[in-house]
Short mmCIF file of N, CA and C in Angstrom, two decimals:
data_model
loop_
_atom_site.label_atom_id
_atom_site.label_comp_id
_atom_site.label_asym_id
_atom_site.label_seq_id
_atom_site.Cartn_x
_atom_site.Cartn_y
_atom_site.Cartn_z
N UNK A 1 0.83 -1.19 0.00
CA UNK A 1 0.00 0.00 0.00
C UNK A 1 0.87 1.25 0.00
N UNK A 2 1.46 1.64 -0.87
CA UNK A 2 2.42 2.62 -1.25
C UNK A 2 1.56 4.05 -0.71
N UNK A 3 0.41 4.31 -1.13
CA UNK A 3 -0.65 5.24 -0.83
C UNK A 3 -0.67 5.90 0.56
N UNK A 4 -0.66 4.48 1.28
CA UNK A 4 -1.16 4.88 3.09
C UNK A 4 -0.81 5.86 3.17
N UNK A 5 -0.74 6.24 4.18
CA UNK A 5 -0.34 7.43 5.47
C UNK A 5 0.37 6.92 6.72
N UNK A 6 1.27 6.72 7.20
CA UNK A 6 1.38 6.31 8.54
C UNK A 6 1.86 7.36 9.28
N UNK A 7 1.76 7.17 11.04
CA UNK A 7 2.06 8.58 11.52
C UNK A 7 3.88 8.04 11.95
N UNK A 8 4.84 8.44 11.80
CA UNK A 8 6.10 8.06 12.33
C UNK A 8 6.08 9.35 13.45
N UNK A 9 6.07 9.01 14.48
CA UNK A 9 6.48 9.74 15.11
C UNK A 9 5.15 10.78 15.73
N UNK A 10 5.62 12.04 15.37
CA UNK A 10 4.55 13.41 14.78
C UNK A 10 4.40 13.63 13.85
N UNK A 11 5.13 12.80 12.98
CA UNK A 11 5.37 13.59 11.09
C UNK A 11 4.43 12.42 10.31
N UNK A 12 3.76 12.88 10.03
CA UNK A 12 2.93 12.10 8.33
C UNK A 12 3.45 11.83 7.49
N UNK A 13 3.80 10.70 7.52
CA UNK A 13 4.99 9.99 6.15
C UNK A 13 4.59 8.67 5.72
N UNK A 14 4.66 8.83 4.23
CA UNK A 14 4.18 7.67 3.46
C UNK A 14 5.48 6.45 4.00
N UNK A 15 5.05 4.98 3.25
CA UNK A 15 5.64 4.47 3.52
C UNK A 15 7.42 4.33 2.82
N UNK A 16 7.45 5.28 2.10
CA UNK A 16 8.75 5.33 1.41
C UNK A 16 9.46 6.78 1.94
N UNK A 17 8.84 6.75 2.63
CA UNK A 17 9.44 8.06 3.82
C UNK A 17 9.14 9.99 3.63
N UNK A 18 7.89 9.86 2.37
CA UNK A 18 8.09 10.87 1.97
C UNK A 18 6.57 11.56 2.68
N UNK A 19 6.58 13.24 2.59
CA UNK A 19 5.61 14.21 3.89
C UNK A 19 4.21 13.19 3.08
N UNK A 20 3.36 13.50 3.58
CA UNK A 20 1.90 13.43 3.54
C UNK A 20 1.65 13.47 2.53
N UNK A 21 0.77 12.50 1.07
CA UNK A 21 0.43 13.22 0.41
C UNK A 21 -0.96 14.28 0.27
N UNK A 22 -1.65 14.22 1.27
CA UNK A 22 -2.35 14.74 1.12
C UNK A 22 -2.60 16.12 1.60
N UNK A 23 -0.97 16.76 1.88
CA UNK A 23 -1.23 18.05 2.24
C UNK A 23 0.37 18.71 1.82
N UNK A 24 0.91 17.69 0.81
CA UNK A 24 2.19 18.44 0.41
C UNK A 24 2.70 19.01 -0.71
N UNK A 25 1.14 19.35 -1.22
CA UNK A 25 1.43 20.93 -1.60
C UNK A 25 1.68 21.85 -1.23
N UNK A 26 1.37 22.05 -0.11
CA UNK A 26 1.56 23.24 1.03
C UNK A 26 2.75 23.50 1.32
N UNK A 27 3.98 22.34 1.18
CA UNK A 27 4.91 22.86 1.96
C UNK A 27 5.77 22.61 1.09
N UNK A 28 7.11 23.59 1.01
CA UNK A 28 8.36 22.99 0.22
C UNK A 28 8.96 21.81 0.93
N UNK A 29 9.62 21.23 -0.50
CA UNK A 29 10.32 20.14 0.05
C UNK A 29 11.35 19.90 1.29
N UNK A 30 11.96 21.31 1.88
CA UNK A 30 12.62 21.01 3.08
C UNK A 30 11.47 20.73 4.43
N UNK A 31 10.46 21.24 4.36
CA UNK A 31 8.99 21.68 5.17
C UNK A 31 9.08 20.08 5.25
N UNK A 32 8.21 20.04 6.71
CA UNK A 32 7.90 18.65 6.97
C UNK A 32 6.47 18.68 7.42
N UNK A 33 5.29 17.80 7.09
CA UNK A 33 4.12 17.73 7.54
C UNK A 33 4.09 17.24 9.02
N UNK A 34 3.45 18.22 9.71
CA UNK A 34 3.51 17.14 11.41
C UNK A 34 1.91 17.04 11.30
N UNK A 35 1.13 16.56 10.38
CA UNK A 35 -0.08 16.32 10.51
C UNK A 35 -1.07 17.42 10.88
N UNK A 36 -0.37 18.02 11.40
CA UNK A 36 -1.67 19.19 11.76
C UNK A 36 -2.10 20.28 10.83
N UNK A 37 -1.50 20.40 9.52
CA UNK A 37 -2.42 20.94 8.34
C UNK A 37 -3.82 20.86 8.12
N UNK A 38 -4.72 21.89 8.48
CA UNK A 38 -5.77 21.61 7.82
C UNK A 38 -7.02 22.48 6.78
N UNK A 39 -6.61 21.86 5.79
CA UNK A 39 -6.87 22.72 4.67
C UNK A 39 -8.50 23.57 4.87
N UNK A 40 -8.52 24.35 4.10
CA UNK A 40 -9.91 25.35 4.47
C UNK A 40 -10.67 25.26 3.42
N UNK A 41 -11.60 25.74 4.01
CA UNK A 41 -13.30 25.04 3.43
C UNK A 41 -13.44 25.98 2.75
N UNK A 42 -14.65 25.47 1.64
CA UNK A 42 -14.74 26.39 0.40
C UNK A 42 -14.94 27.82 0.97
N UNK A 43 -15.78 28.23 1.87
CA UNK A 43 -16.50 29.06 2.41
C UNK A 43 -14.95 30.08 2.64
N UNK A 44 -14.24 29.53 3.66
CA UNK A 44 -12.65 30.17 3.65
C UNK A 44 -12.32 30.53 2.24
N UNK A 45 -11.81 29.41 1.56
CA UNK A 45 -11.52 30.00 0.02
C UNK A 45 -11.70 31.10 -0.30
N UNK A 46 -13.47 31.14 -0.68
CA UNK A 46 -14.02 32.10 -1.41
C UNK A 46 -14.06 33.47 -0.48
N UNK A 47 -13.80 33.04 0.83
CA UNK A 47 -13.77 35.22 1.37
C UNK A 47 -12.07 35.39 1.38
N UNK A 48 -11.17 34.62 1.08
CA UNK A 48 -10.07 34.78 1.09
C UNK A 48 -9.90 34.88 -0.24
N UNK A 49 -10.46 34.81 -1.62
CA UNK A 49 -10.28 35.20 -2.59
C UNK A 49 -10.57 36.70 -3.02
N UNK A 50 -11.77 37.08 -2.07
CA UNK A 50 -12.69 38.42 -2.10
C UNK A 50 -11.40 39.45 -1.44
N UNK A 51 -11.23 38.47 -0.31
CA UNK A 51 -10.29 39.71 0.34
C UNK A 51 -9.09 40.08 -0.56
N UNK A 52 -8.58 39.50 -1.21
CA UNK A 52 -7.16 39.39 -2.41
C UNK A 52 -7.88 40.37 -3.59
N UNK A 53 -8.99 40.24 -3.53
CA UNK A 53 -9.56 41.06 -4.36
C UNK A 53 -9.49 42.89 -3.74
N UNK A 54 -10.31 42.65 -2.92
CA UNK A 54 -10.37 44.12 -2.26
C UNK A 54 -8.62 44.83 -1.68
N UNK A 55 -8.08 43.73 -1.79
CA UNK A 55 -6.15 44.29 -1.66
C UNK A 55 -5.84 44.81 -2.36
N UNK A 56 -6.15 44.12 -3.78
CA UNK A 56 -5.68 44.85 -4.89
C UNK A 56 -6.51 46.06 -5.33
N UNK A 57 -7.62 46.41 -4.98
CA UNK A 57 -8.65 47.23 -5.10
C UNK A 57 -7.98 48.52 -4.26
N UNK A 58 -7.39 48.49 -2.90
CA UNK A 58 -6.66 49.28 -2.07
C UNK A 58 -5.48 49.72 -3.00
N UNK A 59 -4.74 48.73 -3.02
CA UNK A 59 -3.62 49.09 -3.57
C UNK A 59 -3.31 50.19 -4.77
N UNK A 60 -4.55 50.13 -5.40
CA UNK A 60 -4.41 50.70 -7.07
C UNK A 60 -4.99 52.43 -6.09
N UNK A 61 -6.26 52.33 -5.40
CA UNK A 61 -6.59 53.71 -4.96
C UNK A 61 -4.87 54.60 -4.23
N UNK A 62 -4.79 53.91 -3.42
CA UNK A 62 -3.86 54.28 -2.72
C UNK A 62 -2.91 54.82 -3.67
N UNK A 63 -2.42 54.14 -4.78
CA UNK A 63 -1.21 54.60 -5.91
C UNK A 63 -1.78 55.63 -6.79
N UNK A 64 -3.80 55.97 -6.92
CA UNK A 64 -3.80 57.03 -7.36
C UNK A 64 -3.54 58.22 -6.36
N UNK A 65 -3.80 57.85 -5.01
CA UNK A 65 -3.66 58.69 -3.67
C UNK A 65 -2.51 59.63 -3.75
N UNK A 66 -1.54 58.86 -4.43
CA UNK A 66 0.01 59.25 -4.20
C UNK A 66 0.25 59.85 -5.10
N UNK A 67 -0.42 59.62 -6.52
CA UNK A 67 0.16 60.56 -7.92
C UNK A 67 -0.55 61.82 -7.33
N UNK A 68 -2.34 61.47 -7.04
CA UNK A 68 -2.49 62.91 -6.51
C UNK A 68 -2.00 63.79 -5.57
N UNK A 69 -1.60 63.09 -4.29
CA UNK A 69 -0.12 63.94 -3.77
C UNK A 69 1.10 64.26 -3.78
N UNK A 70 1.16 63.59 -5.15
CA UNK A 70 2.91 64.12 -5.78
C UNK A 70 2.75 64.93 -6.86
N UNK A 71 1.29 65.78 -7.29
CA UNK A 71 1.17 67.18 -7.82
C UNK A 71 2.02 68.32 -7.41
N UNK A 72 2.64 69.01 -7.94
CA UNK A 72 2.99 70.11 -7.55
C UNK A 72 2.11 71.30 -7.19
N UNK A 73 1.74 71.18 -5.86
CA UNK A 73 0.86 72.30 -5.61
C UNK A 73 -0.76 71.98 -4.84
N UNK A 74 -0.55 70.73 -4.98
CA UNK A 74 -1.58 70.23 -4.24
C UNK A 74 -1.81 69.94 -2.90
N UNK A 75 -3.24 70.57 -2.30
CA UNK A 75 -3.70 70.82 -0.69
C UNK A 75 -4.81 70.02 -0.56
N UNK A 76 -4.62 68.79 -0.04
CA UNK A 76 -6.00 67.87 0.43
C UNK A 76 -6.90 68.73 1.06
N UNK A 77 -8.22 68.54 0.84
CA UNK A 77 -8.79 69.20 1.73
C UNK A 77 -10.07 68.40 2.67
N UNK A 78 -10.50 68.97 3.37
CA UNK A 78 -11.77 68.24 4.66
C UNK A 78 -12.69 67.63 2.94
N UNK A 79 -13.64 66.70 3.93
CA UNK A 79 -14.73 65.84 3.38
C UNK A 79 -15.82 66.75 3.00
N UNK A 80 -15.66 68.15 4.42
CA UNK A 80 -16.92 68.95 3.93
C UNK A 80 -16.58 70.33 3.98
N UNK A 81 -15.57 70.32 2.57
CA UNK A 81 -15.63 71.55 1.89
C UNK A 81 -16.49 71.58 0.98
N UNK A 82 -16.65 72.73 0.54
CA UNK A 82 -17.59 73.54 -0.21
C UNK A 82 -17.46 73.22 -1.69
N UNK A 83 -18.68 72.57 -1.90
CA UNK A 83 -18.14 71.72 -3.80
C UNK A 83 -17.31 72.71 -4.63
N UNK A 84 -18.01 73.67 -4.53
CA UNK A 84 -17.13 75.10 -5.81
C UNK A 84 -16.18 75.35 -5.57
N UNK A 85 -15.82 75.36 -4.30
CA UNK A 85 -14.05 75.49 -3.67
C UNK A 85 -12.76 74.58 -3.56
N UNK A 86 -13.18 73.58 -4.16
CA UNK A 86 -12.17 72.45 -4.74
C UNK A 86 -12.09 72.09 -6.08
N UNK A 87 -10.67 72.30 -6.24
CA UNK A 87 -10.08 71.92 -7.54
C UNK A 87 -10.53 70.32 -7.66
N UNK A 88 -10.88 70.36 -9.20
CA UNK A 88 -10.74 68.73 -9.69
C UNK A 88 -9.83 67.56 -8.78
N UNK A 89 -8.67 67.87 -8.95
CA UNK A 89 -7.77 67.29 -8.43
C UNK A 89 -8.13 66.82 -6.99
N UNK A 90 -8.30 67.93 -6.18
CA UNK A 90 -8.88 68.05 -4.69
C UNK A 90 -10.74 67.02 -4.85
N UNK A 91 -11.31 67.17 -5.59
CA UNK A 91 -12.72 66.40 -5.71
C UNK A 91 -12.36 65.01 -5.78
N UNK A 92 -11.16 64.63 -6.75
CA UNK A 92 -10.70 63.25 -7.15
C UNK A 92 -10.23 62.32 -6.07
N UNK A 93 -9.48 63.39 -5.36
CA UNK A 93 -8.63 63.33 -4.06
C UNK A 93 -9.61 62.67 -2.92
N UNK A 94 -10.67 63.31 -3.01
CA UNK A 94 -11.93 63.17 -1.62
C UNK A 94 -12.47 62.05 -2.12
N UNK A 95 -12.61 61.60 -3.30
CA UNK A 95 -14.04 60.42 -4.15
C UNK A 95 -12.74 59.02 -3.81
N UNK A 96 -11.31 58.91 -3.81
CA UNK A 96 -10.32 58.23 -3.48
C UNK A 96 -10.38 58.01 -2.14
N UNK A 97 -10.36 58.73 -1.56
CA UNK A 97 -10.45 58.57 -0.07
C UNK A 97 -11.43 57.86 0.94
N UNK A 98 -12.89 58.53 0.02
CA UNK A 98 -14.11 57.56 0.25
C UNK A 98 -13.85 56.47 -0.28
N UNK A 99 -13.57 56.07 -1.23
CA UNK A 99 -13.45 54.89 -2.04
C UNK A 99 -12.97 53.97 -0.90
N UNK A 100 -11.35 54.64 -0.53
CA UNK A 100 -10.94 54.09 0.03
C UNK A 100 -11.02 53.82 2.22
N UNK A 101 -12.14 54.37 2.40
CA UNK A 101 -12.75 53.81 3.48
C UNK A 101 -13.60 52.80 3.85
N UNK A 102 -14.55 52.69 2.12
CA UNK A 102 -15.28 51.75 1.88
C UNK A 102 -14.73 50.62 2.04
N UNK A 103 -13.44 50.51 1.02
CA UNK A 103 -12.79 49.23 0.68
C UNK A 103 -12.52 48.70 2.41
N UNK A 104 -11.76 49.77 3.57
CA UNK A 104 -11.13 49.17 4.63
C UNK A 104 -12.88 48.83 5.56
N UNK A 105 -13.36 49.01 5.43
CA UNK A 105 -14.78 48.42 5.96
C UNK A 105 -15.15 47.48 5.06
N UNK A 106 -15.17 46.95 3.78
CA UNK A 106 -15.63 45.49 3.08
C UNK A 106 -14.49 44.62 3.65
N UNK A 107 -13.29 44.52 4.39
CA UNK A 107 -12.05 44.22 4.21
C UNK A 107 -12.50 43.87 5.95
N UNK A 108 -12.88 44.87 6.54
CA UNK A 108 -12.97 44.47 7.91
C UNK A 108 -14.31 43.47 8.25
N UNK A 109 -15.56 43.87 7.30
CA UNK A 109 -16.15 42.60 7.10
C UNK A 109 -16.28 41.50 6.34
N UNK A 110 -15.42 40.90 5.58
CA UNK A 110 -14.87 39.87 4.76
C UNK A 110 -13.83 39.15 6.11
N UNK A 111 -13.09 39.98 7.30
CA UNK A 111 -11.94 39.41 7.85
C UNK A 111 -13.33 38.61 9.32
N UNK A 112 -13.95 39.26 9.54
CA UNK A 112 -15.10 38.81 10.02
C UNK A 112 -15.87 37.52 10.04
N UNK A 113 -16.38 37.33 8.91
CA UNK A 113 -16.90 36.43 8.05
C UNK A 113 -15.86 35.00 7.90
N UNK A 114 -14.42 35.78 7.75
CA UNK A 114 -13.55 34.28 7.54
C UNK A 114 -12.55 34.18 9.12
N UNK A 115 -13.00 35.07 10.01
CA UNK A 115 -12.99 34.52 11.36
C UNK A 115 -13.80 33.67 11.71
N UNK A 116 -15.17 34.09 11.62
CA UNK A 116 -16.87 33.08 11.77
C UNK A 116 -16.40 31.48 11.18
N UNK A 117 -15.66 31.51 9.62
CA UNK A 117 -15.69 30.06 8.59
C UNK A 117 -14.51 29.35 9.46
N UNK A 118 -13.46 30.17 10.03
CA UNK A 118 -12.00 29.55 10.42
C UNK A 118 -12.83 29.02 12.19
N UNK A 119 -13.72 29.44 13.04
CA UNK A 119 -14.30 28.82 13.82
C UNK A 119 -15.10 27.61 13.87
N UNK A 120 -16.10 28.00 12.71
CA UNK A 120 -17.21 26.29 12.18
C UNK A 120 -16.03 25.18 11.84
N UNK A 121 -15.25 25.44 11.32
CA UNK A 121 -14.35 24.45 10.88
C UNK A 121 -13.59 24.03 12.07
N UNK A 122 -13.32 25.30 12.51
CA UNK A 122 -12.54 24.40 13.76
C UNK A 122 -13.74 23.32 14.92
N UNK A 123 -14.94 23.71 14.75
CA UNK A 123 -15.60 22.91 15.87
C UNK A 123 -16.20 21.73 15.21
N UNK A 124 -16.61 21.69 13.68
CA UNK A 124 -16.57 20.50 12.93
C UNK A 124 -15.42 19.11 13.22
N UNK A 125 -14.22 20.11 13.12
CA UNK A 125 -13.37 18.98 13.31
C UNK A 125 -12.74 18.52 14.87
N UNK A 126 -13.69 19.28 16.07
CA UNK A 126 -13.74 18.41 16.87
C UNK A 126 -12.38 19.83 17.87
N UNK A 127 -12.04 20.51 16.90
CA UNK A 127 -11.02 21.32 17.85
C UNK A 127 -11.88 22.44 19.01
N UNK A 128 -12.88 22.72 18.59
CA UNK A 128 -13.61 23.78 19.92
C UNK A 128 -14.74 22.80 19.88
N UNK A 129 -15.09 23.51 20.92
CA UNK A 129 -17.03 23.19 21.60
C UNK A 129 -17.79 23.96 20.50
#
């Protein structure tokens, strides 16, 4: 049974001495499986894909954040200035900023949500009450 699993020790090793196969993708070949890998449920996946999403969603505002403050001449201004009294630049500046409060609130409830999935899983498999 080349396949098995046996436990040697703490470490998950087939019978030809090599990590786990069923979790050694995860690790480079110096990495050793001590069995306690346990892979995450679709539910994990998919808000950990969302969140990779909304990173890169940050990331790009933030880099317009910065061209707009590496204008020569440019003064951020409050949320509630006076529409006619801000330059384009300064309007673009504020609609970025919102943008980018939104994103850190979808981000704080997406981290939420895959706290909630990283708990069910843990009490499925017997690790909490």
């Amino acid at each position: 049974m080349s396949g098995d699993v046996e436990k040697d020790g703490t470490i998950s090793v087939t019978e030809n001495g090599e990590s786990c196969p069923t979790c050694h993708q995860y690790f480079d070949k110096e990495d050793e499986c001590w069995g306690n890998y346990v892979p995450l449920t679709r539910d994990e996946e998919a808000i950990l894909a969302q969140m990779r999403t909304v990173k890169v969603k940050v990331t790009e505002v933030k880099r317009r954040l910065e061209e707009l403050e590496g204008r020569n001449g440019f003064e951020p201004v409050s949320g509630d200035a006076v529409d006619g009294a801000a330059t384009k630049e300064q309007t673009q500046w504020l609609e970025q900023k919102q943008n980018l409060d939104m994103l850190r609130q979808e981000w704080r409830q997406l981290d939420e949500k895959r706290q909630e999935a990283a708990a069910f899983r843990m009490k499925i498999l017997g690790h909490e009450d």
